[in-house]
Amino acid sequence: MCGIIGIAGPEGSDVVPMLVQGLKRLEYRGYDSVGIAVVSDGRIVVRKGAGKIEEVARVKGFPELHGSVGVGHTRWATHGRPSDENAHPHLDCKGRIAVVHNGIIRNYSELRERLESKGHVFVSETDTEVIAHLVEDELRGPESFMEAFRRALARLEGSFAVALLYAAEPRRIFFARMESPLVLGLSSNANYLASDIPAFLDYTDRVIVLRDGEMGWITSSQVYIEDWRSGRSVEASGRLRKIPWTAEMAAKSGYPHFMLKEIYEQPAALRNSFRGLAGDKSLLKAAEIMASADRIFVAAAGTSFHAGLFFDHVLGRLAGRIAYTLVSSEYHRLEGVVGRGDVLLAISQSGETIDTLKAARLALSRGARVVALSNVIDSAIPRESSIAIYTRAGPEIGVAATKTFLTQVLALTMLAARMGVASGHLDEGDAKNIYQALFKASSLVRKTITATEGVVRELADWLAGKHSAYMLSRGIGVPLSMEAALKVKEIAYIHAEAYPAGESKHGPIALVEKEFPVFILSEPGLEEELEGNAAEMKARGAKVIVVSGTGRPSRHLDLQIRVPGAEDFMTPYTHIPPMQLLAYYTAVKLGYDPDKPRNLAKTVTVE
Ligand code: F6R
């Protein structure tokens, strides 16, 4: 979705280069247009346009702007095509209020109509512009800007994170949040706000995560927060947290892309995750609650959904239970089903995916308990859940989830093992063995990358010439093949579909012809059945590539991506890295930017 940044620097400073830097850090949230606004000599000056940051900054002359207080925006279009007019910031009629916004104003047509009938002139097709005019409309006489802003907020329906400049109060940036993420960053001589922490991580690691219904303002030295519905001010210092992320973690550090860096970071992320989770009281508590739950539901989207499906498999294996796993945008299905005695596991690396948040809220409202698994401390989903577990993978900037997937899978395996113990399905000795195996996940990934990168690079050259591919597996490998297919689809724009291998005979095989790419993710104990499926594909001319940890040669395959041998619940660490690398190198071969796949945004905060 869109990315917002605001910087209130000390008088005389120039925040424009920092705004541009922050926008570059936010580009992964959306990137069809970009803009900034500063207050200069009591006037608001805006520069904006459609295109990527570097290009828009050059063409529209960002470096010519100077100001010590400013806001910036990188857009992922919802209302109105990407264009110079639709790029943020948006202004009111007099050009005294500038707004940047992430989210959707659902009642914007109605508001726009009403404002137009009162003489307000709109220049864009966006829902955002109504905010500027609405606040302008509410500004009356000597009243403070906050009063008008508060009244305007009460009229907005939808999800939003907004930052506003007001020419008459040039030292302040006003903000509000409802269902879209917004974080404040505090430092000794300047204050920041942004959609996501990496935007200001170069300058501070002291953050306050805003909650729904909060509004306020920052200057270079002050922070004010209140709940606009109750009018009560919020004690900001009690919410201040130092986050364990560094600017380096959010930088490319010499890698050509964040995605490659993050694939390579997986051993370190898994190590960190394991260390943190091994003695984590929240994980133990969650396991106890879940082990005694009547039913377990899982809600998640995209890659996190695949982690959820994986959890369902390990849960059966380690705790003898089954989970009902659903794509979180289908959360309505929980209505009338989930209730007291149940637990919903909400998995979201960002902790802000709106559908997953809604699923969690629905479950809570029906008396169920919610366990959150997230990578972002204090984000909406963990904050609203009954109990939160954190993956500790560090910031993930590439749009495609990589290291966060493997750390989710690690955390979920630990959770399933602890549930197994809590329900008497496993004893402590079994759990210890599982933990010992998981401890090696980090080195397994390192060995796998070393062993497979060369062959995968060559394979990518071939896959780049294809339009379609199948990813097949069985058992625990099925969610892994779904994840592999998603990576290839989203980064390399090649149609890739995953199926339980046995299901491929029930229709999908009809597409197979000469040289059709079929990837088989082999699973220990299921090799024979998978070999049968490989043979069926091969017989129809497919090119069959098998990711496998056994040295057993097969007549039915064209290529083996040989990975270290591992038990089934450890195969994410051997089977996923080569598939991530395959997607990455195929995208690069085709000339695409894997960090910024078209039409995608890292955090999906609109339904
Ligand atoms: C895929 C990807 C997305 C996310 C999905 C959920 O590589 O990144 O499919 O997995 O948008 O996001 P979170 O986990 O933040 O809820």
PDB file of N, CA, C and O in Angstrom, residues 547-605:
ATOM      1  N   VAL A 547      13.463 -31.491  -6.353  1.00  0.00           N
ATOM      2  CA  VAL A 547      14.253 -31.000  -5.219  1.00  0.00           C
ATOM      3  C   VAL A 547      14.224 -32.122  -4.184  1.00  0.00           C
ATOM      4  O   VAL A 547      13.158 -32.478  -3.686  1.00  0.00           O
ATOM      5  N   SER A 548      15.378 -32.673  -3.927  1.00  0.00           N
ATOM      6  CA  SER A 548      15.364 -33.856  -3.073  1.00  0.00           C
ATOM      7  C   SER A 548      16.638 -33.965  -2.251  1.00  0.00           C
ATOM      8  O   SER A 548      17.720 -33.571  -2.686  1.00  0.00           O
ATOM      9  N   GLY A 549      16.477 -34.543  -1.082  1.00  0.00           N
ATOM     10  CA  GLY A 549      17.621 -34.723  -0.184  1.00  0.00           C
ATOM     11  C   GLY A 549      18.195 -36.121  -0.239  1.00  0.00           C
ATOM     12  O   GLY A 549      19.109 -36.438   0.506  1.00  0.00           O
ATOM     13  N   THR A 550      17.658 -36.964  -1.114  1.00  0.00           N
ATOM     14  CA  THR A 550      18.218 -38.311  -1.218  1.00  0.00           C
ATOM     15  C   THR A 550      18.970 -38.441  -2.531  1.00  0.00           C
ATOM     16  O   THR A 550      18.604 -37.809  -3.532  1.00  0.00           O
ATOM     17  N   GLY A 551      19.974 -39.271  -2.499  1.00  0.00           N
ATOM     18  CA  GLY A 551      20.812 -39.412  -3.690  1.00  0.00           C
ATOM     19  C   GLY A 551      20.228 -40.381  -4.698  1.00  0.00           C
ATOM     20  O   GLY A 551      20.832 -40.657  -5.716  1.00  0.00           O
ATOM     21  N   ARG A 552      19.046 -40.914  -4.412  1.00  0.00           N
ATOM     22  CA  ARG A 552      18.475 -41.966  -5.251  1.00  0.00           C
ATOM     23  C   ARG A 552      18.233 -41.477  -6.680  1.00  0.00           C
ATOM     24  O   ARG A 552      17.413 -40.593  -6.918  1.00  0.00           O
ATOM     25  N   PRO A 553      18.928 -41.996  -7.668  1.00  0.00           N
ATOM     26  CA  PRO A 553      18.685 -41.519  -9.029  1.00  0.00           C
ATOM     27  C   PRO A 553      17.329 -42.006  -9.535  1.00  0.00           C
ATOM     28  O   PRO A 553      16.833 -43.036  -9.100  1.00  0.00           O
ATOM     29  N   SER A 554      16.699 -41.276 -10.388  1.00  0.00           N
ATOM     30  CA  SER A 554      15.406 -41.687 -10.912  1.00  0.00           C
ATOM     31  C   SER A 554      15.432 -41.566 -12.421  1.00  0.00           C
ATOM     32  O   SER A 554      16.026 -40.647 -12.972  1.00  0.00           O
ATOM     33  N   ARG A 555      14.737 -42.497 -13.080  1.00  0.00           N
ATOM     34  CA  ARG A 555      14.689 -42.434 -14.548  1.00  0.00           C
ATOM     35  C   ARG A 555      13.727 -41.345 -14.989  1.00  0.00           C
ATOM     36  O   ARG A 555      13.700 -40.963 -16.114  1.00  0.00           O
ATOM     37  N   HIS A 556      12.894 -40.910 -14.039  1.00  0.00           N
ATOM     38  CA  HIS A 556      11.803 -40.031 -14.461  1.00  0.00           C
ATOM     39  C   HIS A 556      12.112 -38.551 -14.303  1.00  0.00           C
ATOM     40  O   HIS A 556      11.249 -37.731 -14.472  1.00  0.00           O
ATOM     41  N   LEU A 557      13.325 -38.260 -13.929  1.00  0.00           N
ATOM     42  CA  LEU A 557      13.592 -36.829 -13.767  1.00  0.00           C
ATOM     43  C   LEU A 557      14.675 -36.369 -14.719  1.00  0.00           C
ATOM     44  O   LEU A 557      15.533 -37.124 -15.146  1.00  0.00           O
ATOM     45  N   ASP A 558      14.601 -35.086 -15.052  1.00  0.00           N
ATOM     46  CA  ASP A 558      15.598 -34.511 -15.937  1.00  0.00           C
ATOM     47  C   ASP A 558      16.714 -33.866 -15.149  1.00  0.00           C
ATOM     48  O   ASP A 558      17.830 -33.757 -15.624  1.00  0.00           O
ATOM     49  N   LEU A 559      16.377 -33.409 -13.955  1.00  0.00           N
ATOM     50  CA  LEU A 559      17.391 -32.729 -13.148  1.00  0.00           C
ATOM     51  C   LEU A 559      17.049 -32.875 -11.679  1.00  0.00           C
ATOM     52  O   LEU A 559      15.878 -32.781 -11.305  1.00  0.00           O
ATOM     53  N   GLN A 560      18.071 -33.118 -10.871  1.00  0.00           N
ATOM     54  CA  GLN A 560      17.832 -33.114  -9.434  1.00  0.00           C
ATOM     55  C   GLN A 560      18.516 -31.892  -8.824  1.00  0.00           C
ATOM     56  O   GLN A 560      19.688 -31.636  -9.083  1.00  0.00           O
ATOM     57  N   ILE A 561      17.737 -31.131  -8.058  1.00  0.00           N
ATOM     58  CA  ILE A 561      18.361 -30.084  -7.242  1.00  0.00           C
ATOM     59  C   ILE A 561      18.647 -30.780  -5.925  1.00  0.00           C
ATOM     60  O   ILE A 561      17.741 -31.028  -5.128  1.00  0.00           O
ATOM     61  N   ARG A 562      19.885 -31.153  -5.749  1.00  0.00           N
ATOM     62  CA  ARG A 562      20.251 -31.977  -4.596  1.00  0.00           C
ATOM     63  C   ARG A 562      20.437 -31.079  -3.370  1.00  0.00           C
ATOM     64  O   ARG A 562      21.242 -30.164  -3.385  1.00  0.00           O
ATOM     65  N   VAL A 563      19.654 -31.343  -2.347  1.00  0.00           N
ATOM     66  CA  VAL A 563      19.734 -30.551  -1.115  1.00  0.00           C
ATOM     67  C   VAL A 563      20.143 -31.479   0.027  1.00  0.00           C
ATOM     68  O   VAL A 563      20.041 -32.700  -0.116  1.00  0.00           O
ATOM     69  N   PRO A 564      20.575 -30.935   1.163  1.00  0.00           N
ATOM     70  CA  PRO A 564      20.910 -31.819   2.288  1.00  0.00           C
ATOM     71  C   PRO A 564      19.684 -32.625   2.731  1.00  0.00           C
ATOM     72  O   PRO A 564      18.555 -32.122   2.673  1.00  0.00           O
ATOM     73  N   GLY A 565      19.901 -33.834   3.163  1.00  0.00           N
ATOM     74  CA  GLY A 565      18.798 -34.682   3.630  1.00  0.00           C
ATOM     75  C   GLY A 565      18.241 -34.148   4.946  1.00  0.00           C
ATOM     76  O   GLY A 565      18.985 -33.605   5.772  1.00  0.00           O
ATOM     77  N   ALA A 566      16.926 -34.256   5.129  1.00  0.00           N
ATOM     78  CA  ALA A 566      16.323 -33.756   6.370  1.00  0.00           C
ATOM     79  C   ALA A 566      14.992 -34.450   6.590  1.00  0.00           C
ATOM     80  O   ALA A 566      14.368 -34.928   5.636  1.00  0.00           O
ATOM     81  N   GLU A 567      14.547 -34.485   7.852  1.00  0.00           N
ATOM     82  CA  GLU A 567      13.217 -35.034   8.146  1.00  0.00           C
ATOM     83  C   GLU A 567      12.153 -34.133   7.531  1.00  0.00           C
ATOM     84  O   GLU A 567      12.417 -32.956   7.266  1.00  0.00           O
ATOM     85  N   ASP A 568      10.928 -34.648   7.443  1.00  0.00           N
ATOM     86  CA  ASP A 568       9.904 -33.876   6.727  1.00  0.00           C
ATOM     87  C   ASP A 568       9.683 -32.482   7.318  1.00  0.00           C
ATOM     88  O   ASP A 568       9.629 -31.493   6.587  1.00  0.00           O
ATOM     89  N   PHE A 569       9.611 -32.340   8.648  1.00  0.00           N
ATOM     90  CA  PHE A 569       9.313 -31.012   9.193  1.00  0.00           C
ATOM     91  C   PHE A 569      10.506 -30.059   9.076  1.00  0.00           C
ATOM     92  O   PHE A 569      10.402 -28.883   9.385  1.00  0.00           O
ATOM     93  N   MET A 570      11.651 -30.596   8.599  1.00  0.00           N
ATOM     94  CA  MET A 570      12.819 -29.736   8.362  1.00  0.00           C
ATOM     95  C   MET A 570      12.969 -29.390   6.878  1.00  0.00           C
ATOM     96  O   MET A 570      13.862 -28.634   6.512  1.00  0.00           O
ATOM     97  N   THR A 571      12.107 -29.940   6.023  1.00  0.00           N
ATOM     98  CA  THR A 571      12.299 -29.683   4.590  1.00  0.00           C
ATOM     99  C   THR A 571      12.057 -28.228   4.145  1.00  0.00           C
ATOM    100  O   THR A 571      12.553 -27.841   3.095  1.00  0.00           O
ATOM    101  N   PRO A 572      11.330 -27.381   4.931  1.00  0.00           N
ATOM    102  CA  PRO A 572      11.275 -25.977   4.497  1.00  0.00           C
ATOM    103  C   PRO A 572      12.671 -25.374   4.330  1.00  0.00           C
ATOM    104  O   PRO A 572      12.897 -24.561   3.429  1.00  0.00           O
ATOM    105  N   TYR A 573      13.601 -25.803   5.196  1.00  0.00           N
ATOM    106  CA  TYR A 573      14.931 -25.172   5.203  1.00  0.00           C
ATOM    107  C   TYR A 573      15.821 -25.690   4.072  1.00  0.00           C
ATOM    108  O   TYR A 573      16.855 -25.122   3.788  1.00  0.00           O
ATOM    109  N   THR A 574      15.408 -26.797   3.455  1.00  0.00           N
ATOM    110  CA  THR A 574      16.189 -27.310   2.327  1.00  0.00           C
ATOM    111  C   THR A 574      15.474 -27.077   0.999  1.00  0.00           C
ATOM    112  O   THR A 574      16.112 -26.916  -0.031  1.00  0.00           O
ATOM    113  N   HIS A 575      14.145 -27.066   1.011  1.00  0.00           N
ATOM    114  CA  HIS A 575      13.412 -26.976  -0.257  1.00  0.00           C
ATOM    115  C   HIS A 575      13.055 -25.538  -0.640  1.00  0.00           C
ATOM    116  O   HIS A 575      12.917 -25.239  -1.821  1.00  0.00           O
ATOM    117  N   ILE A 576      12.884 -24.691   0.359  1.00  0.00           N
ATOM    118  CA  ILE A 576      12.444 -23.322   0.043  1.00  0.00           C
ATOM    119  C   ILE A 576      13.584 -22.430  -0.499  1.00  0.00           C
ATOM    120  O   ILE A 576      13.389 -21.744  -1.511  1.00  0.00           O
ATOM    121  N   PRO A 577      14.779 -22.438   0.104  1.00  0.00           N
ATOM    122  CA  PRO A 577      15.816 -21.529  -0.428  1.00  0.00           C
ATOM    123  C   PRO A 577      16.094 -21.703  -1.929  1.00  0.00           C
ATOM    124  O   PRO A 577      16.150 -20.701  -2.649  1.00  0.00           O
ATOM    125  N   PRO A 578      16.232 -22.951  -2.452  1.00  0.00           N
ATOM    126  CA  PRO A 578      16.476 -23.016  -3.909  1.00  0.00           C
ATOM    127  C   PRO A 578      15.307 -22.464  -4.733  1.00  0.00           C
ATOM    128  O   PRO A 578      15.522 -21.882  -5.802  1.00  0.00           O
ATOM    129  N   MET A 579      14.080 -22.619  -4.227  1.00  0.00           N
ATOM    130  CA  MET A 579      12.937 -22.110  -4.987  1.00  0.00           C
ATOM    131  C   MET A 579      12.870 -20.583  -4.909  1.00  0.00           C
ATOM    132  O   MET A 579      12.485 -19.918  -5.874  1.00  0.00           O
ATOM    133  N   GLN A 580      13.264 -20.033  -3.778  1.00  0.00           N
ATOM    134  CA  GLN A 580      13.339 -18.563  -3.676  1.00  0.00           C
ATOM    135  C   GLN A 580      14.395 -18.047  -4.657  1.00  0.00           C
ATOM    136  O   GLN A 580      14.182 -17.061  -5.375  1.00  0.00           O
ATOM    137  N   LEU A 581      15.549 -18.740  -4.677  1.00  0.00           N
ATOM    138  CA  LEU A 581      16.630 -18.310  -5.571  1.00  0.00           C
ATOM    139  C   LEU A 581      16.218 -18.474  -7.031  1.00  0.00           C
ATOM    140  O   LEU A 581      16.570 -17.651  -7.883  1.00  0.00           O
ATOM    141  N   LEU A 582      15.462 -19.521  -7.305  1.00  0.00           N
ATOM    142  CA  LEU A 582      14.989 -19.744  -8.679  1.00  0.00           C
ATOM    143  C   LEU A 582      14.106 -18.568  -9.118  1.00  0.00           C
ATOM    144  O   LEU A 582      14.276 -18.023 -10.209  1.00  0.00           O
ATOM    145  N   ALA A 583      13.175 -18.187  -8.252  1.00  0.00           N
ATOM    146  CA  ALA A 583      12.291 -17.063  -8.586  1.00  0.00           C
ATOM    147  C   ALA A 583      13.129 -15.803  -8.768  1.00  0.00           C
ATOM    148  O   ALA A 583      12.938 -15.040  -9.731  1.00  0.00           O
ATOM    149  N   TYR A 584      14.072 -15.596  -7.866  1.00  0.00           N
ATOM    150  CA  TYR A 584      14.893 -14.388  -7.912  1.00  0.00           C
ATOM    151  C   TYR A 584      15.696 -14.320  -9.228  1.00  0.00           C
ATOM    152  O   TYR A 584      15.631 -13.328  -9.958  1.00  0.00           O
ATOM    153  N   TYR A 585      16.439 -15.399  -9.534  1.00  0.00           N
ATOM    154  CA  TYR A 585      17.310 -15.341 -10.718  1.00  0.00           C
ATOM    155  C   TYR A 585      16.487 -15.318 -12.016  1.00  0.00           C
ATOM    156  O   TYR A 585      16.918 -14.756 -13.017  1.00  0.00           O
ATOM    157  N   THR A 586      15.317 -15.921 -11.989  1.00  0.00           N
ATOM    158  CA  THR A 586      14.469 -15.865 -13.195  1.00  0.00           C
ATOM    159  C   THR A 586      14.010 -14.428 -13.422  1.00  0.00           C
ATOM    160  O   THR A 586      14.038 -13.918 -14.550  1.00  0.00           O
ATOM    161  N   ALA A 587      13.612 -13.769 -12.347  1.00  0.00           N
ATOM    162  CA  ALA A 587      13.171 -12.371 -12.464  1.00  0.00           C
ATOM    163  C   ALA A 587      14.311 -11.501 -12.987  1.00  0.00           C
ATOM    164  O   ALA A 587      14.119 -10.675 -13.895  1.00  0.00           O
ATOM    165  N   VAL A 588      15.496 -11.711 -12.436  1.00  0.00           N
ATOM    166  CA  VAL A 588      16.651 -10.897 -12.849  1.00  0.00           C
ATOM    167  C   VAL A 588      16.958 -11.157 -14.328  1.00  0.00           C
ATOM    168  O   VAL A 588      17.202 -10.231 -15.105  1.00  0.00           O
ATOM    169  N   LYS A 589      16.909 -12.430 -14.708  1.00  0.00           N
ATOM    170  CA  LYS A 589      17.167 -12.800 -16.113  1.00  0.00           C
ATOM    171  C   LYS A 589      16.181 -12.080 -17.052  1.00  0.00           C
ATOM    172  O   LYS A 589      16.531 -11.633 -18.134  1.00  0.00           O
ATOM    173  N   LEU A 590      14.957 -11.972 -16.591  1.00  0.00           N
ATOM    174  CA  LEU A 590      13.924 -11.342 -17.425  1.00  0.00           C
ATOM    175  C   LEU A 590      13.948  -9.812 -17.332  1.00  0.00           C
ATOM    176  O   LEU A 590      13.131  -9.129 -17.942  1.00  0.00           O
ATOM    177  N   GLY A 591      14.856  -9.299 -16.534  1.00  0.00           N
ATOM    178  CA  GLY A 591      14.990  -7.840 -16.431  1.00  0.00           C
ATOM    179  C   GLY A 591      14.009  -7.182 -15.475  1.00  0.00           C
ATOM    180  O   GLY A 591      13.792  -5.979 -15.529  1.00  0.00           O
ATOM    181  N   TYR A 592      13.383  -7.968 -14.591  1.00  0.00           N
ATOM    182  CA  TYR A 592      12.438  -7.388 -13.634  1.00  0.00           C
ATOM    183  C   TYR A 592      13.157  -7.045 -12.331  1.00  0.00           C
ATOM    184  O   TYR A 592      14.166  -7.649 -12.000  1.00  0.00           O
ATOM    185  N   ASP A 593      12.566  -6.111 -11.608  1.00  0.00           N
ATOM    186  CA  ASP A 593      13.124  -5.753 -10.304  1.00  0.00           C
ATOM    187  C   ASP A 593      12.418  -6.601  -9.238  1.00  0.00           C
ATOM    188  O   ASP A 593      11.261  -6.348  -8.903  1.00  0.00           O
ATOM    189  N   PRO A 594      13.114  -7.593  -8.668  1.00  0.00           N
ATOM    190  CA  PRO A 594      12.437  -8.496  -7.733  1.00  0.00           C
ATOM    191  C   PRO A 594      11.986  -7.807  -6.452  1.00  0.00           C
ATOM    192  O   PRO A 594      11.073  -8.292  -5.784  1.00  0.00           O
ATOM    193  N   ASP A 595      12.591  -6.675  -6.133  1.00  0.00           N
ATOM    194  CA  ASP A 595      12.198  -5.985  -4.901  1.00  0.00           C
ATOM    195  C   ASP A 595      10.882  -5.239  -5.055  1.00  0.00           C
ATOM    196  O   ASP A 595      10.245  -4.900  -4.068  1.00  0.00           O
ATOM    197  N   LYS A 596      10.535  -4.936  -6.309  1.00  0.00           N
ATOM    198  CA  LYS A 596       9.337  -4.125  -6.521  1.00  0.00           C
ATOM    199  C   LYS A 596       8.467  -4.736  -7.602  1.00  0.00           C
ATOM    200  O   LYS A 596       8.288  -4.163  -8.675  1.00  0.00           O
ATOM    201  N   PRO A 597       7.928  -5.920  -7.354  1.00  0.00           N
ATOM    202  CA  PRO A 597       7.079  -6.537  -8.377  1.00  0.00           C
ATOM    203  C   PRO A 597       5.866  -5.675  -8.678  1.00  0.00           C
ATOM    204  O   PRO A 597       5.318  -5.030  -7.773  1.00  0.00           O
ATOM    205  N   ARG A 598       5.482  -5.692  -9.948  1.00  0.00           N
ATOM    206  CA  ARG A 598       4.382  -4.813 -10.371  1.00  0.00           C
ATOM    207  C   ARG A 598       3.095  -5.158  -9.611  1.00  0.00           C
ATOM    208  O   ARG A 598       2.848  -6.317  -9.272  1.00  0.00           O
ATOM    209  N   ASN A 599       2.303  -4.160  -9.373  1.00  0.00           N
ATOM    210  CA  ASN A 599       0.971  -4.291  -8.753  1.00  0.00           C
ATOM    211  C   ASN A 599       0.973  -4.759  -7.308  1.00  0.00           C
ATOM    212  O   ASN A 599      -0.084  -4.952  -6.718  1.00  0.00           O
ATOM    213  N   LEU A 600       2.140  -5.018  -6.743  1.00  0.00           N
ATOM    214  CA  LEU A 600       2.155  -5.570  -5.388  1.00  0.00           C
ATOM    215  C   LEU A 600       2.635  -4.549  -4.375  1.00  0.00           C
ATOM    216  O   LEU A 600       3.385  -3.639  -4.703  1.00  0.00           O
ATOM    217  N   ALA A 601       2.186  -4.724  -3.159  1.00  0.00           N
ATOM    218  CA  ALA A 601       2.646  -3.884  -2.063  1.00  0.00           C
ATOM    219  C   ALA A 601       2.956  -4.802  -0.889  1.00  0.00           C
ATOM    220  O   ALA A 601       2.339  -5.858  -0.751  1.00  0.00           O
ATOM    221  N   LYS A 602       3.909  -4.406  -0.092  1.00  0.00           N
ATOM    222  CA  LYS A 602       4.341  -5.284   0.993  1.00  0.00           C
ATOM    223  C   LYS A 602       3.253  -5.505   2.037  1.00  0.00           C
ATOM    224  O   LYS A 602       3.063  -6.617   2.513  1.00  0.00           O
ATOM    225  N   THR A 603       2.576  -4.447   2.395  1.00  0.00           N
ATOM    226  CA  THR A 603       1.572  -4.597   3.447  1.00  0.00           C
ATOM    227  C   THR A 603       0.208  -4.231   2.883  1.00  0.00           C
ATOM    228  O   THR A 603       0.026  -3.118   2.379  1.00  0.00           O
ATOM    229  N   VAL A 604      -0.725  -5.152   2.938  1.00  0.00           N
ATOM    230  CA  VAL A 604      -2.024  -4.926   2.310  1.00  0.00           C
ATOM    231  C   VAL A 604      -3.012  -4.469   3.378  1.00  0.00           C
ATOM    232  O   VAL A 604      -3.564  -5.266   4.119  1.00  0.00           O
ATOM    233  N   THR A 605      -3.205  -3.153   3.420  1.00  0.00           N
ATOM    234  CA  THR A 605      -4.036  -2.595   4.489  1.00  0.00           C
ATOM    235  C   THR A 605      -5.405  -2.165   3.986  1.00  0.00           C
ATOM    236  O   THR A 605      -6.117  -1.462   4.678  1.00  0.00           O
TER     237      THR A 605
END
